[in-house]
Each structure stands twice: as structure tokens, then as C-alpha cells.
C-alpha positions as MATLAB code, in Angstrom:
seq = 'XXXXXXXXXXXXXXXXXXXXXXXXXXXXXXXXXXXXXXXXXXXXXXXXXXXXXXXXXXXXXXXXXXXXXXXXXXXXXXXXXXXXXXXXXXXXXXXXXXXXXXXXXXXXXXXXXXXXXXXXXXXXXXXXXXXXXXXXXXXXXXXXXXXXXXXXXXXXXXXXXXXXXXXXXXXXXXXXXXXXXXXXXXXXXXXXXXXXXXXXXXXXXXXXX';
ca = [
     -98.278  194.256  -31.891;
     -99.770  190.908  -31.632;
    -100.972  189.531  -28.895;
     -99.825  185.795  -27.792;
    -101.467  182.815  -29.704;
    -103.585  180.175  -27.121;
    -100.514  177.964  -25.610;
     -99.957  175.268  -23.096;
    -100.140  177.004  -19.657;
     -96.332  177.338  -18.206;
     -95.251  174.105  -16.758;
     -92.483  173.253  -14.271;
     -91.589  169.854  -16.405;
     -88.112  169.833  -18.348;
     -89.283  170.101  -22.075;
     -88.073  167.312  -24.031;
     -84.599  166.941  -25.491;
     -83.866  170.256  -24.267;
     -85.533  171.835  -27.214;
     -88.359  174.280  -26.758;
     -90.248  177.316  -28.830;
     -92.224  180.329  -28.486;
     -92.911  183.240  -30.248;
     -91.287  186.485  -28.637;
     -93.463  189.341  -30.894;
     -95.953  188.034  -29.605;
     -95.123  187.553  -25.869;
     -94.302  191.036  -25.264;
     -97.801  192.070  -27.524;
     -98.819  190.022  -24.554;
     -97.212  191.384  -21.579;
     -99.056  193.437  -18.770;
     -96.563  196.320  -19.305;
     -97.281  196.816  -22.937;
    -101.313  195.753  -22.693;
    -101.532  198.627  -19.807;
     -99.502  201.254  -21.972;
    -101.923  200.606  -24.812;
    -104.754  201.077  -22.263;
    -103.273  205.029  -21.506;
    -102.315  205.739  -24.905;
    -105.706  206.651  -25.872;
    -106.004  209.023  -22.571;
    -102.651  210.174  -22.236;
    -102.579  211.324  -26.092;
    -105.979  212.520  -26.240;
    -105.219  215.665  -27.813;
    -103.641  214.030  -30.792;
    -105.900  211.790  -31.340;
    -108.957  213.854  -31.180;
    -106.895  216.522  -33.778;
    -106.467  213.479  -35.921;
    -110.231  213.259  -36.099;
    -111.007  216.512  -36.800;
    -108.502  216.512  -39.800;
    -110.256  213.755  -41.044;
    -113.871  214.856  -40.897;
    -112.568  217.606  -42.448;
    -110.906  215.987  -45.812;
    -113.583  213.951  -46.247;
    -115.662  216.779  -46.496;
    -113.345  218.468  -48.578;
    -112.881  215.168  -50.830;
    -117.060  214.768  -51.193;
    -117.734  217.067  -53.523;
    -114.486  216.572  -55.911;
    -115.640  213.062  -56.107;
    -119.337  213.806  -56.425;
    -117.882  215.544  -59.269;
    -115.523  213.392  -60.158;
    -118.307  210.224  -60.539;
    -120.652  212.281  -62.466;
    -118.606  213.658  -65.444;
    -117.462  209.962  -66.172;
    -120.862  209.544  -66.903;
    -120.729  211.889  -69.715;
    -120.330  210.324  -72.730;
    -119.044  213.584  -73.657;
    -116.594  214.329  -71.040;
    -112.914  215.170  -71.918;
    -110.912  212.761  -70.605;
    -107.952  214.624  -70.071;
    -109.966  216.788  -67.494;
    -111.416  213.889  -66.195;
    -107.644  212.536  -65.449;
    -106.903  215.762  -63.794;
    -109.996  215.340  -61.640;
    -108.610  212.525  -60.494;
    -105.219  213.816  -59.622;
    -106.504  216.171  -57.391;
    -108.840  213.900  -55.448;
    -105.765  211.535  -54.714;
    -103.459  214.718  -54.297;
    -105.921  215.027  -51.556;
    -105.683  211.773  -50.321;
    -102.564  211.326  -49.823;
    -101.147  214.989  -48.367;
    -103.753  213.928  -45.672;
    -102.579  210.427  -45.001;
     -99.629  212.209  -44.662;
    -100.834  215.549  -42.565;
    -102.622  212.563  -40.346;
     -99.538  210.248  -39.791;
     -97.382  212.960  -38.417;
    -100.469  214.177  -36.427;
    -100.323  210.823  -34.867;
     -96.327  210.065  -34.668;
     -96.011  210.744  -31.489;
     -98.618  207.836  -30.856;
     -96.823  205.768  -32.203;
     -93.638  206.815  -30.596;
     -94.873  205.980  -27.329;
     -95.716  202.084  -29.205;
     -91.806  202.212  -29.339;
     -90.199  202.910  -26.362;
     -92.893  201.085  -24.411;
     -91.740  198.163  -26.920;
     -87.947  198.631  -26.221;
     -88.362  199.146  -22.911;
     -90.227  195.445  -22.441;
     -87.545  194.147  -25.025;
     -84.726  195.553  -23.234;
     -86.390  192.297  -20.453;
     -86.823  189.646  -23.116;
     -83.745  188.218  -22.916;
     -83.263  187.896  -18.872;
     -87.160  186.937  -19.060;
     -86.374  184.326  -21.953;
     -82.765  182.681  -19.491;
     -85.041  182.095  -16.564;
     -87.490  180.004  -18.630;
     -85.376  178.203  -20.513;
     -83.327  177.147  -17.096;
     -86.974  176.479  -15.356;
     -87.849  174.203  -18.426;
     -84.657  172.304  -18.971;
     -83.798  174.043  -22.555;
     -80.614  174.595  -24.203;
     -82.341  175.360  -27.280;
     -85.203  177.969  -28.277;
     -86.289  178.360  -31.357;
     -88.829  181.086  -33.217;
     -92.482  179.151  -32.907;
     -93.123  180.324  -36.728;
     -90.311  178.704  -37.513;
     -91.727  175.166  -36.383;
     -94.111  172.810  -38.147;
     -94.308  170.290  -36.050;
     -93.537  169.772  -32.129;
     -94.727  169.010  -28.876;
     -97.197  171.646  -27.674;
     -95.351  170.858  -24.361;
     -92.333  172.668  -25.671;
     -94.106  175.504  -26.189;
     -92.881  178.349  -23.049;
     -93.774  181.285  -24.477;
     -96.538  180.951  -21.201;
     -93.286  180.706  -19.136;
     -91.469  183.267  -20.897;
     -94.752  185.882  -20.205;
     -94.677  185.153  -17.381;
     -91.261  185.796  -16.269;
     -91.708  189.144  -18.226;
     -94.038  190.411  -16.288;
     -92.358  189.769  -13.314;
     -89.198  191.099  -14.207;
     -91.558  194.361  -15.849;
     -94.842  195.092  -14.915;
     -95.428  198.156  -16.077;
     -93.321  200.467  -19.196;
     -93.639  204.100  -18.991;
     -95.838  205.159  -22.203;
     -94.441  209.019  -22.728;
     -91.122  208.714  -23.885;
     -88.399  211.497  -22.914;
     -87.625  214.648  -25.634;
     -85.896  213.568  -28.175;
     -85.755  210.010  -27.494;
     -85.158  208.193  -31.219;
     -85.823  203.898  -31.525;
     -82.693  202.012  -31.302;
     -82.242  201.538  -34.713;
     -82.404  205.257  -35.636;
     -79.898  205.942  -32.692;
     -77.954  203.497  -34.051;
     -77.833  204.773  -37.457;
     -77.231  208.804  -36.361;
     -74.479  207.607  -34.018;
     -73.002  205.761  -37.493;
     -73.010  208.356  -39.295;
     -71.114  210.831  -36.745;
     -69.119  208.522  -36.841;
     -68.738  208.339  -40.603;
     -68.394  212.112  -40.377;
     -65.467  211.844  -37.685;
     -63.497  209.996  -39.297;
     -63.741  211.684  -42.981;
     -62.109  215.371  -41.972;
     -59.394  212.597  -40.351;
     -58.919  210.762  -43.832;
     -59.376  214.151  -46.026;
     -56.860  215.859  -43.744;
     -53.579  212.720  -43.991;
     -51.566  214.179  -47.279;
     -49.547  211.874  -49.416;
     -45.536  212.128  -48.328;
     -44.574  215.184  -51.270;
     -42.045  213.308  -53.865;
     -38.477  214.292  -55.074;
];
């Protein structure tokens, strides 16, 4: 999550023509709740981080002699091409398997970050509306879509101030079985489709005479 770019300090004056712009993603990343949670994450999930580091060191130790042999074999003019490709394939397979394994170990950290972001994002709309009202903004544009504008129309700081007031902290550890909103919505849609399928298959066409 990117930090908010430098922007003018929050102002109480109205924006020009009622048009403002902001960077929602950066605002969430700069919020007090997000920053505090990310500082707590290495402590809360120290066991997973240590496990991932240990496993990474083990994989690197496994790869080193294979890589050294491959490099030496490459320099041999009589080396068999098929054998070299087999060595390289083995190295790449170990790397790919190791990457997946480490990602799985660190999955709780990624899930925790998504949980924090969702809690903050749930308050973002309210914070945005409050900032727009205070600055007299009727239209809000994403700053990434703005080519050129008066810096005083950037209300990112204003929204951030409101957001920090609405949610000063966020819970880091998600409840058991928690899934990000996109996954929850997909699961709910799939469940609806599964419920509708038996009903559709159970409907019989009227018998002909």
C-alpha cells in the first residue's frame, strides 16, 4: 500500500468550481490505522516471518550446489545439452516450489493486511463526504486521472484527517474463516447459483398429449 504523496496542508477554504481531487488508495495507506497495524504486523506474525526466513535459507542452501554444478557444466565444451536443460529444469522447479511454499507460510500476513485495508476502506466514503462538505466540493476526481489542476483543489489531506478521526486504529488479526470482500461476494454468488441449479433441473416440462 503506497503512502500518500506530498499534498498541500488541509485547508478550510472552498475548492474552485466545486471540483476537487484526491488519491483514495494512498489515503488509506497513509492512515494512522494502517500505519500502526503494519508496525504491529512483524511482532504479531513473528513466528511466520521467522519460519519463512528459515525455509528460504534452506532452499538457498539446497540450490547452491546445484547452481554451482550447472555453471561448471556450462563451461564444459563437451557438456550434453539435454543434461544441462535437465539441471536447469530441476533448479527452476525447486525455485518455483520454494516460492509457493514461502507464499503459503506468509499468507496470514497478507490476509491481515487485507483485513486492515477493508476496515479502513469501509470508513473512506464517509470520510470523503465529510471532507467534500467542509471544502464545498460537489465533484471528486481521482488524482491519478488529473493531468493538471490547482493544488488547492487536492483534498487528500482533508480526507485523511477525517479518516483518522473515524478509525484511529484497526484490528490486525482477522476472525477465523474471514475472507476479503471479493472472495465473500464470489462465494455468495456461487452458493446462489448452486441453489438455483437443483430448482431448475427439478422443474419438469408439461407432458404432451
